[in-house]
Coordinates of C-alpha atoms in Angstrom, one line a residue:
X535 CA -29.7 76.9 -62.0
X536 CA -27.8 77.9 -59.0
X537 CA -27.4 75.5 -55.7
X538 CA -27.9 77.5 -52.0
X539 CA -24.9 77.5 -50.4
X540 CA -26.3 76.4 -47.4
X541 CA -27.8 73.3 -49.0
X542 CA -24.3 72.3 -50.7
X543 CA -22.7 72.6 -47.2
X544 CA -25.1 70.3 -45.7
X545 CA -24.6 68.0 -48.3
X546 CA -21.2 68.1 -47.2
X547 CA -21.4 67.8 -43.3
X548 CA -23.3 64.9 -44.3
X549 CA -21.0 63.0 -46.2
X550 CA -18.4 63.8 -43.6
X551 CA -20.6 62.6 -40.5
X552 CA -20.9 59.3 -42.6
X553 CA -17.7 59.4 -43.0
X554 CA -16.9 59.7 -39.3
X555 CA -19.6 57.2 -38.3
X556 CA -17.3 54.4 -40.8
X557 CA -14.2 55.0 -39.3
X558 CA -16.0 54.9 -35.8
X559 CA -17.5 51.6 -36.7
X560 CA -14.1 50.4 -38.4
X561 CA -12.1 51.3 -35.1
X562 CA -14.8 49.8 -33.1
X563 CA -14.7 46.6 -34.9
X564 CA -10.9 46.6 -34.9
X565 CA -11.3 46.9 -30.7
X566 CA -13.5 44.2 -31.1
X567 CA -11.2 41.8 -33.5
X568 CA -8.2 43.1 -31.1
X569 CA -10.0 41.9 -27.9
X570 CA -11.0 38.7 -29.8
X571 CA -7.4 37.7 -30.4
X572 CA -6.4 38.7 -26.9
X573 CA -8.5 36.4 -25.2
X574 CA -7.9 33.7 -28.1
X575 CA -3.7 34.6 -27.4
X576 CA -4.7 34.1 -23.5
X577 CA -6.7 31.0 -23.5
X578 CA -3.8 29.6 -25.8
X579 CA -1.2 30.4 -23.2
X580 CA -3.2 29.1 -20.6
X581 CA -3.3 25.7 -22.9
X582 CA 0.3 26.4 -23.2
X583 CA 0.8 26.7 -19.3
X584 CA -0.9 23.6 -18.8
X585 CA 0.6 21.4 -20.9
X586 CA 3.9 22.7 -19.5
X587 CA 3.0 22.0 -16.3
X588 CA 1.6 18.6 -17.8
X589 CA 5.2 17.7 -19.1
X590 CA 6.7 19.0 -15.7
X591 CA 4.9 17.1 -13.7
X592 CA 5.1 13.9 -15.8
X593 CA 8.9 14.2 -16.2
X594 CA 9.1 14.5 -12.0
X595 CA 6.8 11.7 -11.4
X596 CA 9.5 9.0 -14.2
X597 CA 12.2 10.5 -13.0
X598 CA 11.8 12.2 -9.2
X599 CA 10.7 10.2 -5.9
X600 CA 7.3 9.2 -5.4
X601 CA 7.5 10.7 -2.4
X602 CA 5.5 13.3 -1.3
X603 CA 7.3 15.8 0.2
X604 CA 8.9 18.3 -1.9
X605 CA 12.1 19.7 -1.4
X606 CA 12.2 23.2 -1.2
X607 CA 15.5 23.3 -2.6
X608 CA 14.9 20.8 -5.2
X609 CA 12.1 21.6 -7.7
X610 CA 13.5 20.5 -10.1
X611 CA 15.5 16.9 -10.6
X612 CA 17.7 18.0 -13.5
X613 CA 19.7 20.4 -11.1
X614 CA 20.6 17.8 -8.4
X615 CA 24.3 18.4 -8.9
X616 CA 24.4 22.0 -8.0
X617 CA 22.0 21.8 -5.8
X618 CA 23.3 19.1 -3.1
X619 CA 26.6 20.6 -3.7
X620 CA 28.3 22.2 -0.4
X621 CA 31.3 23.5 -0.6
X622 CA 31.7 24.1 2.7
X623 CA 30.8 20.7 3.7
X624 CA 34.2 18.7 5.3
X625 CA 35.2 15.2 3.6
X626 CA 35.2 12.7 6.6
X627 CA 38.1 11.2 7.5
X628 CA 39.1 7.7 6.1
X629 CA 39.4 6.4 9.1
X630 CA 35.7 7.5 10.0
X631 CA 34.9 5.5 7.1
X632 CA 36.4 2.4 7.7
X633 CA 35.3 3.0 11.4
X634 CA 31.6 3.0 10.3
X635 CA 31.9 0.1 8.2
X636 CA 33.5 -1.9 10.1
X637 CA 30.5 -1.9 12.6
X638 CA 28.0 -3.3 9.9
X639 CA 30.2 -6.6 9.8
X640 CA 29.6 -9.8 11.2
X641 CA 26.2 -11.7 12.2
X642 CA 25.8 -10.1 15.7
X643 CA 22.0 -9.7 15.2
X644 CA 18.8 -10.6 17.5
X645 CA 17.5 -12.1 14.6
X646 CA 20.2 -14.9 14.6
X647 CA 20.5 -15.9 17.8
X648 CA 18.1 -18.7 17.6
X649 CA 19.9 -20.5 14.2
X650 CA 21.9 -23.9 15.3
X651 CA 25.2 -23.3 15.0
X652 CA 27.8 -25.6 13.3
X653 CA 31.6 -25.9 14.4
X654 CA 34.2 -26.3 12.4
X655 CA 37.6 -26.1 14.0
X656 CA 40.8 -26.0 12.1
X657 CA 44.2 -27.5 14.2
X658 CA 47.3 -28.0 13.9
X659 CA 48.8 -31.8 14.3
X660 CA 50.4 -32.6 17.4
X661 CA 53.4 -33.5 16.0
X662 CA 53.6 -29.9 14.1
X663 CA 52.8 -28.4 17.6
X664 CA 56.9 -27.7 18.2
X665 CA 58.3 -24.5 18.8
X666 CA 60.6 -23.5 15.6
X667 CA 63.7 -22.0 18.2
X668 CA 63.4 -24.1 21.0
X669 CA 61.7 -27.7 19.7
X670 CA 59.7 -27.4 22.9
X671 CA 55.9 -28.1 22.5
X672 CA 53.6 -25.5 22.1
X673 CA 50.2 -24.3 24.1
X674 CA 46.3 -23.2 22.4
X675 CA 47.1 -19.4 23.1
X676 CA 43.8 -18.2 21.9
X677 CA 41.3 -18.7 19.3
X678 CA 40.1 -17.0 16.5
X679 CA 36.5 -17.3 15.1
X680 CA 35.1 -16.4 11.9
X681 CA 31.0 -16.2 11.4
X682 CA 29.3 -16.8 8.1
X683 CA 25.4 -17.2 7.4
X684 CA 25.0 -20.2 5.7
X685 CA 22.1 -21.1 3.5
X686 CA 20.4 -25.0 3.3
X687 CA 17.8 -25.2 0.0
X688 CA 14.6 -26.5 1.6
X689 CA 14.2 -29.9 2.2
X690 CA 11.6 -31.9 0.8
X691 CA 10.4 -35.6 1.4
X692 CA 7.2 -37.8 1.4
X693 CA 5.3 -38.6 4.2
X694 CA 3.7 -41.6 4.2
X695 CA 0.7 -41.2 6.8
X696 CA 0.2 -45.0 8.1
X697 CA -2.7 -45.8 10.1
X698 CA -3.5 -49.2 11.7
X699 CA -6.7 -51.1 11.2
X700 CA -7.0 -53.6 14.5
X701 CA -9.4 -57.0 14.7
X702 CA -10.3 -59.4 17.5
X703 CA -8.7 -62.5 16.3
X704 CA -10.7 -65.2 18.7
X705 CA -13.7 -63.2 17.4
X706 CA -12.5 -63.7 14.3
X707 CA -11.8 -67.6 15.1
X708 CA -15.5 -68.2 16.2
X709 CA -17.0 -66.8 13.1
X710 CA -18.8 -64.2 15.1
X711 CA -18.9 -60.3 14.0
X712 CA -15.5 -58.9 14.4
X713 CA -14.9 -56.0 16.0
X714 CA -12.9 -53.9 13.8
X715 CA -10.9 -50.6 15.4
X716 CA -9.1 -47.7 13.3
X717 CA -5.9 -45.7 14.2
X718 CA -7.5 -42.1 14.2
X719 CA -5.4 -40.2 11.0
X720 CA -5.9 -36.4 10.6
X721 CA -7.7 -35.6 7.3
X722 CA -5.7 -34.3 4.7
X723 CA -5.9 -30.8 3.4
X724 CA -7.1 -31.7 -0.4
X725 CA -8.4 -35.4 -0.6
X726 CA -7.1 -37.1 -3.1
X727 CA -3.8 -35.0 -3.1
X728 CA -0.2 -35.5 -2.2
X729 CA -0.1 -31.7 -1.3
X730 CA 0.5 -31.1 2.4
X731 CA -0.2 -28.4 4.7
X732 CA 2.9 -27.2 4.5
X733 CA 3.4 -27.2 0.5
X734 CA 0.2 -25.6 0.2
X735 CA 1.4 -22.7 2.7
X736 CA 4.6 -22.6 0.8
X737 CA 3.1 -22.0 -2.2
X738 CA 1.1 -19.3 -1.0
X739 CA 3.7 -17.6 1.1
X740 CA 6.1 -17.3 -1.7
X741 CA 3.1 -15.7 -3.9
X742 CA 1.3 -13.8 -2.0
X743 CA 3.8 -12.6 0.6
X744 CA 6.6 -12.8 -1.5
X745 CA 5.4 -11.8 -4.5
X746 CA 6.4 -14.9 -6.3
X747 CA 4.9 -16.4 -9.1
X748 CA 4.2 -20.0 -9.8
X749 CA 5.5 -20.0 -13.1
X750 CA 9.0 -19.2 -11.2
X751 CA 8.4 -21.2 -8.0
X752 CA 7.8 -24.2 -10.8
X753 CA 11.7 -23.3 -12.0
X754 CA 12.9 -23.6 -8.7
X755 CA 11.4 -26.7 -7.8
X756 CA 12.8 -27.7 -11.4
X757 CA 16.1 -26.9 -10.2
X758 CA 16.1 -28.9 -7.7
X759 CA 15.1 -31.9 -9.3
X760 CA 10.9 -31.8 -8.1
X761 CA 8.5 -31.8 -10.9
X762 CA 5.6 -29.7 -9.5
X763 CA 3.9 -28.0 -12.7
X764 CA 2.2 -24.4 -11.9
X765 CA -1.3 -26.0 -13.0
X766 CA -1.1 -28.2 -9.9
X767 CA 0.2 -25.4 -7.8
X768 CA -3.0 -23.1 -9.0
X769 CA -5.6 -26.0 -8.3
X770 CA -4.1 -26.8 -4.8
X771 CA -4.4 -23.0 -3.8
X772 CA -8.4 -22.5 -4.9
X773 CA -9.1 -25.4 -3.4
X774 CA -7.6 -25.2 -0.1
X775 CA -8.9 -21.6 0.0
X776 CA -12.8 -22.5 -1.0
X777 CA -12.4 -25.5 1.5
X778 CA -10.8 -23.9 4.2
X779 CA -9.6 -20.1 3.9
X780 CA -13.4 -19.5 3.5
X781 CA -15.1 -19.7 6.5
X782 CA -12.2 -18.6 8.1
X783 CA -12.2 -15.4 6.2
X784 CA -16.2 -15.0 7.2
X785 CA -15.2 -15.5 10.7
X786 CA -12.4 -12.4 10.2
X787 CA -15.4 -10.7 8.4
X788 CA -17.6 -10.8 11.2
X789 CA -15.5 -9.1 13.5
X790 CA -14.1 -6.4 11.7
X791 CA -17.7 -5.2 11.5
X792 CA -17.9 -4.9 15.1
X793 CA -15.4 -2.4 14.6
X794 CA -16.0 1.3 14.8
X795 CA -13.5 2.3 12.5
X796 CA -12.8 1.1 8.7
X797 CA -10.4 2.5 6.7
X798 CA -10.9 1.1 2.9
X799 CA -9.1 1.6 -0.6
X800 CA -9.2 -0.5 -4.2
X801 CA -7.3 -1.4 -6.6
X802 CA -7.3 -2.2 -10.5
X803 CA -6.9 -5.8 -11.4
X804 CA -6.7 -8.0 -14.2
X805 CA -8.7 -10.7 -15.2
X806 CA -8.3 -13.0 -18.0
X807 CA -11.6 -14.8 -18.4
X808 CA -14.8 -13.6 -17.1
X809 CA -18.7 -14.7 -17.3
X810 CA -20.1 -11.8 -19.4
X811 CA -17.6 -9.6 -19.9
X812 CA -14.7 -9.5 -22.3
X813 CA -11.4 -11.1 -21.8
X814 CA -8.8 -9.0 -19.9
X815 CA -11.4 -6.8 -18.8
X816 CA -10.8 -4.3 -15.5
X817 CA -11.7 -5.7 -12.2
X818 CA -10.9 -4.0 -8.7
X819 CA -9.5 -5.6 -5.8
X820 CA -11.2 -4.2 -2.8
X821 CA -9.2 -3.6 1.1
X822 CA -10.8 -3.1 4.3
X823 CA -8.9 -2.8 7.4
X824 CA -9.3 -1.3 10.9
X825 CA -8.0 0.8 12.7
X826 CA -5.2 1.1 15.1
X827 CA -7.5 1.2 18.4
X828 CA -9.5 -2.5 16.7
X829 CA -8.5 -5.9 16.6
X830 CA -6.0 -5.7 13.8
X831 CA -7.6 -7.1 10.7
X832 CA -7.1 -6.7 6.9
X833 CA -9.8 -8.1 4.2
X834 CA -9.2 -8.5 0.6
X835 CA -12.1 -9.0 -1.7
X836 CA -12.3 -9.6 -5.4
X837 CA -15.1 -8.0 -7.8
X838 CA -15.9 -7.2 -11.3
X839 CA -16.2 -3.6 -10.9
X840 CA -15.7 -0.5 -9.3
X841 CA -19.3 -0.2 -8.2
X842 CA -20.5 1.3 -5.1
X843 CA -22.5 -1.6 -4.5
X844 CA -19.5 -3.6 -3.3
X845 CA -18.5 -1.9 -0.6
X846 CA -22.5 -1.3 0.6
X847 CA -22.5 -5.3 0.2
X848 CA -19.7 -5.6 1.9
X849 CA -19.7 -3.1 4.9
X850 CA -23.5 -4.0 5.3
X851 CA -23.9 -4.4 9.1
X852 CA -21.2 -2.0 9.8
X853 CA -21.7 1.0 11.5
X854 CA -19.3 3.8 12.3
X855 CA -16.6 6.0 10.8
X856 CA -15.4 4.8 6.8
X857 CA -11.9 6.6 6.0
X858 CA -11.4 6.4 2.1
X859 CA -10.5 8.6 -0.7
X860 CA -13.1 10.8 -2.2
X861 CA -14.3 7.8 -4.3
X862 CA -18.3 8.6 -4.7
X863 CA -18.8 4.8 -4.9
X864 CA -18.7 4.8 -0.8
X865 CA -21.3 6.9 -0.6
X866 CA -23.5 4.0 -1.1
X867 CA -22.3 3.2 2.2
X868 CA -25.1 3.0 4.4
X869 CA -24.8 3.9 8.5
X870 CA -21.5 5.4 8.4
X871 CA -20.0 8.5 8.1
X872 CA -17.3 9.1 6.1
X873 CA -13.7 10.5 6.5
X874 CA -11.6 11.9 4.1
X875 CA -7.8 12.0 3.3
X876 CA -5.8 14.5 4.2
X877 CA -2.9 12.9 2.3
X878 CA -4.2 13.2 -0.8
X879 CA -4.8 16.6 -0.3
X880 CA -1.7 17.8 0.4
X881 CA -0.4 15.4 -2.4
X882 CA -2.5 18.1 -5.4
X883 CA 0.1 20.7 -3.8
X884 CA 3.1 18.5 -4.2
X885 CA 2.2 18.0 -7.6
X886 CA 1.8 21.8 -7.9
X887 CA 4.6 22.8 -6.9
X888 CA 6.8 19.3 -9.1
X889 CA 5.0 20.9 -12.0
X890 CA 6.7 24.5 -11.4
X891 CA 9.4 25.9 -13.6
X892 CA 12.8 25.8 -12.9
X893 CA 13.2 29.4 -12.0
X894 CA 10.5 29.6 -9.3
X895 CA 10.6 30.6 -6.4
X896 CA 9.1 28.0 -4.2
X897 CA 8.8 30.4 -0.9
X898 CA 6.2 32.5 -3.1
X899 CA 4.0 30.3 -4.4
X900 CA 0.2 29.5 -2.9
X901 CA 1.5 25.9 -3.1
X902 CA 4.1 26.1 -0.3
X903 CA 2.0 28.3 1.8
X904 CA -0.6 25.6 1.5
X905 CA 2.3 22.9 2.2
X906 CA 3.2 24.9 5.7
X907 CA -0.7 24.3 6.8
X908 CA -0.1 20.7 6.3
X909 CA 3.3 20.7 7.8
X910 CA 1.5 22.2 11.1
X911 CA -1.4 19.6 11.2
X912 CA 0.9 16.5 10.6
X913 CA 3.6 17.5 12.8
X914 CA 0.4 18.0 15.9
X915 CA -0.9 14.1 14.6
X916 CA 2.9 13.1 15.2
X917 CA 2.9 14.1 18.5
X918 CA -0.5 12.3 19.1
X919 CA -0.2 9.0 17.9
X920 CA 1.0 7.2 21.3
X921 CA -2.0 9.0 23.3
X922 CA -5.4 7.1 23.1
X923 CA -8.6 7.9 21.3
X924 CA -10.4 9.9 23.6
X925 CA -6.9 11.9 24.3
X926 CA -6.2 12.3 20.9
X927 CA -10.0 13.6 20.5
X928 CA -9.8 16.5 23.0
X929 CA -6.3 17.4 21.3
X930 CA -7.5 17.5 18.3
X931 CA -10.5 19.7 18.9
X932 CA -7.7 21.9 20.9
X933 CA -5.1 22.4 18.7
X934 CA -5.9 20.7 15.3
X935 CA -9.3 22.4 14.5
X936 CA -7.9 26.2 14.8
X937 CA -5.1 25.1 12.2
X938 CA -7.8 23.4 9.9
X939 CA -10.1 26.6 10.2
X940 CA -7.2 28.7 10.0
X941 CA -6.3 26.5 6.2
X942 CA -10.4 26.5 5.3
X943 CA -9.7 30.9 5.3
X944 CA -7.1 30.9 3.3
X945 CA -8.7 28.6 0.9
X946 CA -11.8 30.8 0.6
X947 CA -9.1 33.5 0.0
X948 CA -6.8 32.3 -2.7
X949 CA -9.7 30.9 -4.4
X950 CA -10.9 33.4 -6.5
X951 CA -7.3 34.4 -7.5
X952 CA -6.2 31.3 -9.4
X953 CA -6.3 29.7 -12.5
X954 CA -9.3 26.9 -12.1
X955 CA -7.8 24.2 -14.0
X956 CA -4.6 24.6 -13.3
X957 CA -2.8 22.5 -10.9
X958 CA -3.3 24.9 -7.6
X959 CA -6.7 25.4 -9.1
X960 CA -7.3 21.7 -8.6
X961 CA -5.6 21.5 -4.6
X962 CA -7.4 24.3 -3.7
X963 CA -11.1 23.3 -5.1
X964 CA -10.4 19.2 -3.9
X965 CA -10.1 20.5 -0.6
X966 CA -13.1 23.0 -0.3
X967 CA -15.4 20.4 -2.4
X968 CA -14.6 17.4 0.4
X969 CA -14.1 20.3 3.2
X970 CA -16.7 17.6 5.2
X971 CA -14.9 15.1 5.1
X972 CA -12.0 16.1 5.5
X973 CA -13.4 17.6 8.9
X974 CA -15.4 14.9 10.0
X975 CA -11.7 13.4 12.0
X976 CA -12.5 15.7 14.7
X977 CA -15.6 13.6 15.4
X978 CA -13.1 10.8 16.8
X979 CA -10.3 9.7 17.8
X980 CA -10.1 6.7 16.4
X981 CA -10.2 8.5 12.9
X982 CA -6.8 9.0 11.5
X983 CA -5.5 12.3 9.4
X984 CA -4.6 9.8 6.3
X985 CA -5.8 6.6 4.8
X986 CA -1.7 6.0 4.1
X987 CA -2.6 2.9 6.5
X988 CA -5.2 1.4 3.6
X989 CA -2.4 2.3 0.6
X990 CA 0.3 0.7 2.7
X991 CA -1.7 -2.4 3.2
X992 CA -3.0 -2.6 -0.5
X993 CA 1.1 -2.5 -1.8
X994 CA 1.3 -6.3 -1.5
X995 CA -1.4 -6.8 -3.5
X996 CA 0.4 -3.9 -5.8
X997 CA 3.7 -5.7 -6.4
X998 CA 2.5 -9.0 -6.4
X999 CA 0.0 -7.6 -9.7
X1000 CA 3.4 -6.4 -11.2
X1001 CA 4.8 -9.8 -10.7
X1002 CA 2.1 -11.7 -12.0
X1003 CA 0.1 -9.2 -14.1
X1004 CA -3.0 -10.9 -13.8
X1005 CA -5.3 -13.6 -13.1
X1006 CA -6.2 -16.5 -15.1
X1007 CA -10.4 -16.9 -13.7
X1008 CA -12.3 -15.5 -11.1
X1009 CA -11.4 -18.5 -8.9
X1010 CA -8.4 -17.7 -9.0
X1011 CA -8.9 -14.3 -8.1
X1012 CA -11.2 -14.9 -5.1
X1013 CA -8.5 -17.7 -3.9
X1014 CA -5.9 -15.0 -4.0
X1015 CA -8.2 -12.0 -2.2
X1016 CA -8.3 -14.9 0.8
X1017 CA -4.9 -15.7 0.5
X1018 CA -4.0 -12.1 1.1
X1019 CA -6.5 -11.2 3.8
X1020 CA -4.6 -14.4 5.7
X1021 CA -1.1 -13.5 5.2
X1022 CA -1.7 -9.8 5.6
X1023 CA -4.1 -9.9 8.7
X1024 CA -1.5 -12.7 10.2
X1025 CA 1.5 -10.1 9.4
X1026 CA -0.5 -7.1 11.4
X1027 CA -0.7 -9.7 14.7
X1028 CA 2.8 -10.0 14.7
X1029 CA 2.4 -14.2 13.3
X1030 CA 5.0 -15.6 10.7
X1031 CA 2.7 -16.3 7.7
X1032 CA 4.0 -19.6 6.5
X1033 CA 4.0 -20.7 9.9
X1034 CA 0.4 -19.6 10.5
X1035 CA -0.9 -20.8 7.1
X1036 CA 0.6 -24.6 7.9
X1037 CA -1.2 -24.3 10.9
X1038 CA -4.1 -23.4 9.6
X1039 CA -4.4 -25.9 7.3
X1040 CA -3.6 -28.9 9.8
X1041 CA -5.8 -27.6 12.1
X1042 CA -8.8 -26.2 10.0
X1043 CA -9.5 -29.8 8.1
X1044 CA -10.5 -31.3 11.6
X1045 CA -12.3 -28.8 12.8
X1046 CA -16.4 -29.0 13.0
X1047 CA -18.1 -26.0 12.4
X1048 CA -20.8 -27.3 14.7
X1049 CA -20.8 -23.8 16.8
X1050 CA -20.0 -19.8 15.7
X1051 CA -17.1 -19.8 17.7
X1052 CA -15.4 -23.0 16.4
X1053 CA -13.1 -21.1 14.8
X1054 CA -11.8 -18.8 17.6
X1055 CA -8.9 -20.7 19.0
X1056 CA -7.5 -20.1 15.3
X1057 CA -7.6 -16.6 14.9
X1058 CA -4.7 -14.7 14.8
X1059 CA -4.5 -12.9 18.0
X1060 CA -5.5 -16.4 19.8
X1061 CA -3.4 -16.8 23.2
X1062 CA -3.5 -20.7 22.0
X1063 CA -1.4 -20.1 18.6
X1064 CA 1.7 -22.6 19.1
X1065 CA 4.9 -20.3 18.9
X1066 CA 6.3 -21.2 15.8
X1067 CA 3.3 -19.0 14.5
X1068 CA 5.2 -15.9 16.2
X1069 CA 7.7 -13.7 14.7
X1070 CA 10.9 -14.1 16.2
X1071 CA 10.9 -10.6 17.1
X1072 CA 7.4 -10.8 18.5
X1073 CA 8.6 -13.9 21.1
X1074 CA 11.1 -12.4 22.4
X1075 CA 9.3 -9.4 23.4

């Protein structure tokens, strides 16, 4: 039987159009697979690019400054050599050298004018006074005088505080009631204690201002033949802060609340022992300060956690401008509106541009054009910071806010151009997702650019924590939020700390707290502070 020709050839076109339709969906699913692995090869280089930049940045953070400000010539540390190397650059002259060192020498300082001096003169015997040619007695020509600073270990004694009980003796005689009259004494600062004022503000200065623990204050003592063990130390500084550091901190409280400006920051702390929570567990040391146009004031406080609710509790009654990071816990801030950092802002471009390779070119990157915004605003705020708030306020609004709208465009433009999660990914977005707050320090004057102020002021805290590395209760903790908020608060006034502290607590134990202002004449920008309180610097003034 025969086939048509026309069917067979139809069977054939067929077989070839399934043919073709196979190799359409083979090539198809090989696009597919190929675009597959490309974006699997370009998410992995991404990965790739971050962890570079990871490793970069980590590497520049151990080994490079902590500073800020990046060189532009200097992206890298491991190129230092070749980098500050200027062959053109002259080698002073030795005698430039010895010129400029010689000017350091001596103990011509303000500082040391008001040290006692002792005199120690070196002669020669009359009878050696005789001229070697002629045997004729010789004249003092001139004299020669050589300073040295020289150190004295403190002194320590007892004081025995002896008061005088006083009787009528011919009532006495007659077997009436006696009279009986007692020297007036001023209380101690512990009852019970051999601890004076003066130890107990020792001990605190050397911890909290100079970062020194007990356990090493207990070896100096030790050296020096006192046996004062760190248990007694601890116990001496709770109790002299619940008993007297207290109420005086309240008082400090109250009238950094009046204040229109806050600037706050917090800090991770350890904690041995705590009700309800594990032992070593994270707890936060909180700062409040104000600002440069307030009464100059810095509060620690001790808490449990980073909760929001610390700050609301502890700002409640405040009303005004807050400057912090972009924390959300402050949010729960009520009455105030916030301010944000333009320091930590700039810093996501600093650690852009740290976590660049080697071979970059600085100039091109979206980092250093973003770093030239910043350069602009901080050098106007440098040229402001004498002027006061309401001048600063119509500069600002002047000059500042064209240069912050003038940033705010080019973030809107770079945006959509950058990898999200990379490093510029995360500058750029920080500063468009806390645009507000960041643009709230036009509102006042009073409101700075940066909350450096609050870092600076938290750093005690920071290296005493290093020293130390933690604290044994939440007593001790508390006493040592007070402590600071003393010391540091005294420190802004211009008081020596020690000095103020021993004041403090010879003054504060025979004080009635029978009115709200009992405290006043103690506060640390009093006219009535004794001068031993100031700064030698500050008196002479």
């Amino acid at each position: 039987m025969k086939t048509c020709s026309w069917y067979n050839k139809g069977m054939e076109n067929t077989a070839e159009n399934k043919g073709l339709q196979q190799n359409r969906e083979s090539v198809d699913d090989l696009k597919n697979e190929n675009a597959k692995l490309q974006h699997e090869l370009e998410m992995a280089n991404a990965k790739i690019k971050w962890y570079e930049e990871q490793l970069r940045l980590s590497a520049a953070k151990k080994y490079g400054t902590s500073s800020d400000n990046v060189d532009e010539a200097q992206i890298s540390f491991f190129n230092e050599a070749e980098i500050t190397a200027r062959p053109e650059k002259e080698e002073p002259k030795l005698e430039e050298i010895t010129y400029e060192r010689s000017k350091k020498r001596g103990t011509n300082k303000p500082s040391f004018d008001d040290l006692p001096v002792e005199r120690i003169e070196y002669e020669i015997p009359e009878n050696e006074q005789v001229c070697e040619k002629c045997s004729s007695s010789m004249h003092e020509m001139s004299v020669e005088v050589r300073k040295e600073l020289k150190i004295i270990p403190a002194k320590v004694c007892i004081v025995e505080h002896v008061r005088k009980v006083y009787a009528c003796r011919k009532c006495q005689n007659s077997g009436q009631n006696t009279p009986v009259i007692t020297a007036p004494m001023p209380e101690p600062v512990i009852s019970g204690s051999f601890a004076s004022p003066s130890l107990v503000a020792y001990l605190m200065y050397q911890k909290y201002s100079a970062a020194l623990p007990l356990t090493r204050q207990e070896k100096i003592f030790s050296d020096f033949r006192i046996e004062i063990s760190k248990q007694n130390m601890s116990n001496w500084i709770i109790k002299a802060c619940e008993l007297w550091l207290d109420p005086f901190f309240e008082r400090l409280k109250e009238e950094l609340l009046k204040e229109t400006f806050i600037q706050a920051d917090e800090s991770p702390l350890k904690v041995l022992t705590k009700d309800g929570k594990p032992a070593g567990s994270k707890s936060y040391m909180w700062l409040y300060k104000s600002g440069a146009f307030g009464k100059k004031i810095s509060l620690y406080e001790y808490q449990q956690s980073r909760s929001g609710k610390h700050p609301k509790n502890f700002l409640n009654g405040f009303s005004g401008f807050l400057q912090t990071d972009d924390y959300s816990g402050y949010n729960s801030v009520e009455n105030v509106t916030r301010v944000g950092c333009f320091a930590h802002a700039r810093r996501y471009y600093t650690d852009a541009l740290k976590a660049l390779p080697k071979e970059s070119e600085i100039e091109s990157t979206h980092a250093h054009k973003a770093l030239e915004y910043f350069k602009r605003m901080f050098r106007f705020e440098s040229e402001w910071k004498d002027l006061s708030a309401n001048e600063r306020f119509k500069m600002r609004n002047k000059n500042l806010k064209p240069a912050m709208e003038a940033y705010l465009s080019w973030l809107q433009e770079v945006q959509p151009k950058i990898v999200r999660k990379s490093k510029l990914g995360q500058a750029v977005n920080y500063s468009l997702s806390n645009w507000e707050l960041l643009s709230n320090v036009l509102k006042d004057g009073q409101c700075e650019l940066t909350n450096n102020a609050a870092e600076r002021q938290i750093k005690p805290f920071v290296i005493g924590r290093k020293n130390y590395l933690f604290c044994k209760s939440p007593h001790g903790a508390k006493a040592s939020a007070m402590a600071y908020s003393i010391i540091e608060t005294a420190k802004m006034n211009g008081l020596n700390p020690f000095y103020y502290l021993k004041y403090l607590f010879e003054q504060l134990p025979n004080t009635k707290l029978s009115t709200p202002y009992a405290l006043d004449h103690l506060l640390p920008w009093s006219e009535t502070l004794p001068k031993e309180c100031l700064k030698t610097f500050e008196s002479k003034k």
